[in-house]
Coordinates of C-alpha atoms in Angstrom, one line a residue:
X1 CA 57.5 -104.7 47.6
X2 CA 57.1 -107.4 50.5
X3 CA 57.9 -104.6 53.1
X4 CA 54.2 -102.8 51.4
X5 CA 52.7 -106.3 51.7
X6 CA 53.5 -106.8 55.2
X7 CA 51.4 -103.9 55.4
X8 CA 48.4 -105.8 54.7
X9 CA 49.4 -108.9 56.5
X10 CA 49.5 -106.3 59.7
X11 CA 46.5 -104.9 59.2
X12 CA 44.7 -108.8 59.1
X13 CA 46.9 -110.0 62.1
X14 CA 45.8 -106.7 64.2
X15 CA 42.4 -105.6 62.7
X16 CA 41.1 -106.1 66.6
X17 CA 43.7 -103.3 67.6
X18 CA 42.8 -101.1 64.8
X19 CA 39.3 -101.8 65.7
X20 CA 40.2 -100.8 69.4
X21 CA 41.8 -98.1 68.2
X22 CA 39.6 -96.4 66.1
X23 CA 36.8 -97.1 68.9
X24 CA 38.8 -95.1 71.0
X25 CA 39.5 -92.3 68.9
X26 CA 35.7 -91.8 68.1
X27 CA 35.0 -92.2 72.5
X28 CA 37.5 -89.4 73.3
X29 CA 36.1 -87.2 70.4
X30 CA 32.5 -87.0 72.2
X31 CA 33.6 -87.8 76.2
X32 CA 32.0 -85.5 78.6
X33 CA 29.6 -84.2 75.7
X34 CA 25.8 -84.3 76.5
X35 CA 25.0 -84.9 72.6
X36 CA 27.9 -87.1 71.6
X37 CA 28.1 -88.8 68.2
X38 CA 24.8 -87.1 67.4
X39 CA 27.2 -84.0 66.8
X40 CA 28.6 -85.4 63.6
X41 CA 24.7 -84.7 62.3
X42 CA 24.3 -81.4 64.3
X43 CA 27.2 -80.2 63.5
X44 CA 27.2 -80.3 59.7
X45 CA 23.5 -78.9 59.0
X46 CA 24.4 -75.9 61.5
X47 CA 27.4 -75.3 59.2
X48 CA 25.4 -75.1 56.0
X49 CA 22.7 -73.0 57.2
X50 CA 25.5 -70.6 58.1
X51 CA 27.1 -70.6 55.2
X52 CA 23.9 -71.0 52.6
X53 CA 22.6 -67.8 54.2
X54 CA 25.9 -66.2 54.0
X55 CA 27.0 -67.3 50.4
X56 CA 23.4 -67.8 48.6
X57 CA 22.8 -64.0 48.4
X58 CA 26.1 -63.9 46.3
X59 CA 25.6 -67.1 44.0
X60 CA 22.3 -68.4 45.0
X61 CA 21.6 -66.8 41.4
X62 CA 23.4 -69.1 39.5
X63 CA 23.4 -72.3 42.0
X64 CA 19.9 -73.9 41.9
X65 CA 19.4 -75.9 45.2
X66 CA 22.4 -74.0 46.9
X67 CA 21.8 -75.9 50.7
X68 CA 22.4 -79.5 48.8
X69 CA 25.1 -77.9 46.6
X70 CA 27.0 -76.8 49.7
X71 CA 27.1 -79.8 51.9
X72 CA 27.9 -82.4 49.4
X73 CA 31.0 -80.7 49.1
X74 CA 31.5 -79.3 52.9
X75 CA 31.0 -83.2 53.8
X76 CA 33.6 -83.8 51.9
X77 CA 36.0 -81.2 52.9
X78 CA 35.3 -81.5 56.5
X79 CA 36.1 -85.1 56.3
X80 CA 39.3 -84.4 54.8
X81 CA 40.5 -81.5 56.6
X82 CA 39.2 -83.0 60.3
X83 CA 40.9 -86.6 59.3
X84 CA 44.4 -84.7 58.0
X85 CA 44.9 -82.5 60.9
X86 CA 43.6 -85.2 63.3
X87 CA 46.2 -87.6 62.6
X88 CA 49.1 -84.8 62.5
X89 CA 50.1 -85.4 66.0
X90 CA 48.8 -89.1 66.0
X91 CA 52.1 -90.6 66.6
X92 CA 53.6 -87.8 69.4
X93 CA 50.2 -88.0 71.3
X94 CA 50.8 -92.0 71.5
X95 CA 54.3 -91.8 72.4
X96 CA 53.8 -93.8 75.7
X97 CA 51.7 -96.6 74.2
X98 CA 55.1 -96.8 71.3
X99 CA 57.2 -97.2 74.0
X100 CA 55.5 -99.5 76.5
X101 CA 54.4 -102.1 73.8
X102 CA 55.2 -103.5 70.1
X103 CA 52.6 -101.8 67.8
X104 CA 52.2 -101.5 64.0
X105 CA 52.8 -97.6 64.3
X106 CA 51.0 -97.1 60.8
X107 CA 47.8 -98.6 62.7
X108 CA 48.2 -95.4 65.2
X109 CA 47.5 -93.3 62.3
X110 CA 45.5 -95.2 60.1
X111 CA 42.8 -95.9 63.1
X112 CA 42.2 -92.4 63.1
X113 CA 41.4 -91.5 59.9
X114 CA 39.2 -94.6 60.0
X115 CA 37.4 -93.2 63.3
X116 CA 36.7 -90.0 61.5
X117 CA 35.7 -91.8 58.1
X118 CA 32.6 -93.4 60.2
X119 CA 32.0 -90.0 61.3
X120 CA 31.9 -88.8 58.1
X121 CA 29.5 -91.9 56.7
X122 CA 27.5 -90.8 59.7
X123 CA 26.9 -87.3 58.7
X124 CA 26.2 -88.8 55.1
X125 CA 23.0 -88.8 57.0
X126 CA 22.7 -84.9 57.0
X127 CA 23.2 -84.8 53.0
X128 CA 19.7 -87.6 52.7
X129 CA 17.9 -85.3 54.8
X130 CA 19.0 -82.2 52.4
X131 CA 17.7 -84.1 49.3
X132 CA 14.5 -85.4 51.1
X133 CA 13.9 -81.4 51.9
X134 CA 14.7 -80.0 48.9
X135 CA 13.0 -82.4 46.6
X136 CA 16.0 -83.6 45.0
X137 CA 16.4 -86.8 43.2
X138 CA 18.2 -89.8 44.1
X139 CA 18.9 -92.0 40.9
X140 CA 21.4 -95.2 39.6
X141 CA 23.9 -93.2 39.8
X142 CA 24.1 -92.9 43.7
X143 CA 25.7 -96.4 43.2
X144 CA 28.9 -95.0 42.4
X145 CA 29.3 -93.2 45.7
X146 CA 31.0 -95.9 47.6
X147 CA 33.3 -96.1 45.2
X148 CA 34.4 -92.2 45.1
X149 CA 34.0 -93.0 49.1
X150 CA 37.1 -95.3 49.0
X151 CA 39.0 -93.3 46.9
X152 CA 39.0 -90.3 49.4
X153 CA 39.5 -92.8 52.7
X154 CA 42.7 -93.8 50.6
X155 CA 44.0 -90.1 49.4
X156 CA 43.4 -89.1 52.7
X157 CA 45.3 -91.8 54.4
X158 CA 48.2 -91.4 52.6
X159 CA 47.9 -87.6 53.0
X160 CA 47.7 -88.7 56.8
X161 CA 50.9 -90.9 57.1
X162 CA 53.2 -88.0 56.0
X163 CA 51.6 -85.5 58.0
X164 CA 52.2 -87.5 60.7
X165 CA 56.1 -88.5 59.8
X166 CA 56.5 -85.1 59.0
X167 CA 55.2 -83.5 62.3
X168 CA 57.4 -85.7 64.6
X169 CA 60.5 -84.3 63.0
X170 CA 59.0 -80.6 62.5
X171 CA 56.3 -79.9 65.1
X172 CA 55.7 -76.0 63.6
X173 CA 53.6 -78.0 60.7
X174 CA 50.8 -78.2 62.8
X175 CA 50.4 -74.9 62.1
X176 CA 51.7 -74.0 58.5
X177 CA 48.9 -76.8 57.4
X178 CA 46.4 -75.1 59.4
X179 CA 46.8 -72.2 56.8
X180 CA 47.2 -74.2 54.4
X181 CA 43.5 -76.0 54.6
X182 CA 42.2 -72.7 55.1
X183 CA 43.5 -71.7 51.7
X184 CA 42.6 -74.6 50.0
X185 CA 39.2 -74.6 51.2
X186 CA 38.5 -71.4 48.8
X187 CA 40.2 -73.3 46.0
X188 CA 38.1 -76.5 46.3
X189 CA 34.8 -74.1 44.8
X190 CA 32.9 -75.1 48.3
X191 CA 30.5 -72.5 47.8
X192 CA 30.6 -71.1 44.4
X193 CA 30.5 -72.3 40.7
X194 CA 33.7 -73.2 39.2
X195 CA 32.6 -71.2 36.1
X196 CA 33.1 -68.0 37.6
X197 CA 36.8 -68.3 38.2
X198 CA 38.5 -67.1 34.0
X199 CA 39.3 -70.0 32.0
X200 CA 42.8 -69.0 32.2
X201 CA 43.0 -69.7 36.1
X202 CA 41.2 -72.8 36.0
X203 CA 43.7 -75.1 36.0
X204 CA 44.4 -73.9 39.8
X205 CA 41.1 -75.7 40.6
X206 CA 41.9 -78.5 38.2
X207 CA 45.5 -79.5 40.0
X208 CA 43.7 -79.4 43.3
X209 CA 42.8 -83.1 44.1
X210 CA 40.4 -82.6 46.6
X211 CA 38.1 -79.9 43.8
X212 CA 38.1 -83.5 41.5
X213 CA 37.0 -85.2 44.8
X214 CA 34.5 -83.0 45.6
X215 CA 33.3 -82.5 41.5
X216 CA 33.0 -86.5 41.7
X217 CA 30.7 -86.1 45.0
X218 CA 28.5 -83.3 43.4
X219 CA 28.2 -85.0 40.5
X220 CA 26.4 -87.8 41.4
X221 CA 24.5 -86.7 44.6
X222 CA 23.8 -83.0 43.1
X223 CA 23.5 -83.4 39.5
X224 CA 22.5 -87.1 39.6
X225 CA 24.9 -87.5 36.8
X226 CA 26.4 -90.4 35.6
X227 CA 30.7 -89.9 36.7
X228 CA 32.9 -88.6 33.8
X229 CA 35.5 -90.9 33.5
X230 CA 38.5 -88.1 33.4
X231 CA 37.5 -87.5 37.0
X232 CA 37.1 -91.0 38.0
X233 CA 40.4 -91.6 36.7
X234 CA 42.0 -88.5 38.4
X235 CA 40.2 -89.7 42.0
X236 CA 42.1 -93.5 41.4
X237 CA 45.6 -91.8 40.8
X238 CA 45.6 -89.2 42.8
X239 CA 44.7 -92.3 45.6
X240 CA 47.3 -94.9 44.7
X241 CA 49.9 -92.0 44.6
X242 CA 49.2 -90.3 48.1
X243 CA 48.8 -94.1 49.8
X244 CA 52.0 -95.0 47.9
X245 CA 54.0 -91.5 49.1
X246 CA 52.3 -92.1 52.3
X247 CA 53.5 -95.5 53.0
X248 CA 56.9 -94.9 51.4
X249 CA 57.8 -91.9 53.9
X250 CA 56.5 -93.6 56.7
X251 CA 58.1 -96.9 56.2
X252 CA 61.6 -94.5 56.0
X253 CA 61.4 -93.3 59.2
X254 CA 59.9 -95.1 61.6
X255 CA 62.6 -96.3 62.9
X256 CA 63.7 -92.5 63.8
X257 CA 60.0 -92.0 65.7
X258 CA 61.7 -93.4 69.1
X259 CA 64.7 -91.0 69.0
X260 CA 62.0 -87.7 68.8
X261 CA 59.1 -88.3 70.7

């Protein structure tokens, strides 16, 4: 237990390097690009007008408002996806900085999922604009998003710290997890209704923690619902358990980072 709470003593001691850090991580993204940041906007309303024209013929049908149906989960997934495979190779591509100078090595990784988390609140930007366009309404319940915010910064983090234990040790997972998203991007019902996958099947989409995230997201910001407390309650544990496996696996081998990079 007081190994996990020098955790948060670190992070208060060194919150200027993570800030540093994450700074960075969000300059290199967008160096030597003409529109920088604004491509976390750009980038995510191109994406849906590709896929609402692609996917709207098939279930536009039976999805009113598909373009704000789409991004508030596509936000979500991006987010998740960019920040996870990001932080993969965190520790390897800092290998010099590890051994020049006494870092917090958790702070390597956990600066970059916070760099694209800003990102991501940036492009939270995008999903107003959808609503404003489409007519949509924003409500009381919109004050719940923070909340299912923090919850996926934290899954995602701790998804992020064994990713990036796991790739020192195994670098062929860069590319296995690549797959991997791929497939669980048509499991997380991105682009069509969860009703039309058979009852029978449904607990596929159910297991998936990143579907609950994204069912959480929609609704709120697509059906302006109030949360349903079986989800809420899904988005906390599945959060305390993937910081918790994330902090235990990195704190376990750390100390081996030197010996491989």
């Amino acid at each position: 237990m007081d190994k996990y709470l020098s955790y948060y003593t670190n992070f208060k001691k060194y919150n200027y390097l993570l800030i540093l850090l994450t700074q960075n991580h969000i300059s290199k993204k967008y160096r030597g690009s003409v529109l920088g940041i604004f491509w976390s906007l750009l980038n995510p309303l191109l994406q849906m007008i590709v896929l609402t024209l692609i996917f709207s013929s098939f279930f536009g049908n039976q999805i009113s408002n598909f373009p704000l149906y789409m991004i508030s989960a596509r936000l979500v997934f991006e987010f998740f996806s960019t920040a996870t495979n990001g932080t993969m190779k965190s520790i390897v591509d800092s290998s010099d900085l590890i051994k020049k100078v006494y870092i917090p090595k958790y702070l390597i990784t956990s600066s970059k999922v916070l760099a694209e988390f800003i990102i991501f609140l940036i492009s939270l930007i995008d999903l107003l604009i959808v609503i404003f366009i489409t007519g949509a309404d924003i409500n009381i319940n919109f004050i719940y998003v923070p909340l299912y915010l923090l919850l996926l910064f934290i899954f995602t983090t701790g998804v992020s710290l064994v990713l990036s234990t796991i790739t020192i040790f195994f670098r062929d997972i860069e590319h296995l997890y690549s797959v991997f998203v791929m497939t669980l991007m048509y499991f997380s019902a991105i682009f069509y209704p969860a009703e039309i996958v058979p009852e029978k099947y449904r607990f596929i989409l159910e297991m998936n923690p990143l579907y609950q995230f994204i069912s959480g997201f929609r609704q709120i910001v697509y059906y302006g619902q109030p949360i349903e407390l079986y989800n809420l309650l899904y988005c906390i544990v599945a959060g305390i358990v993937s910081l918790s496996i994330g902090l235990f696996v990195f704190e376990k081998n750390q100390h081996k980072f030197i010996l491989h990079l």
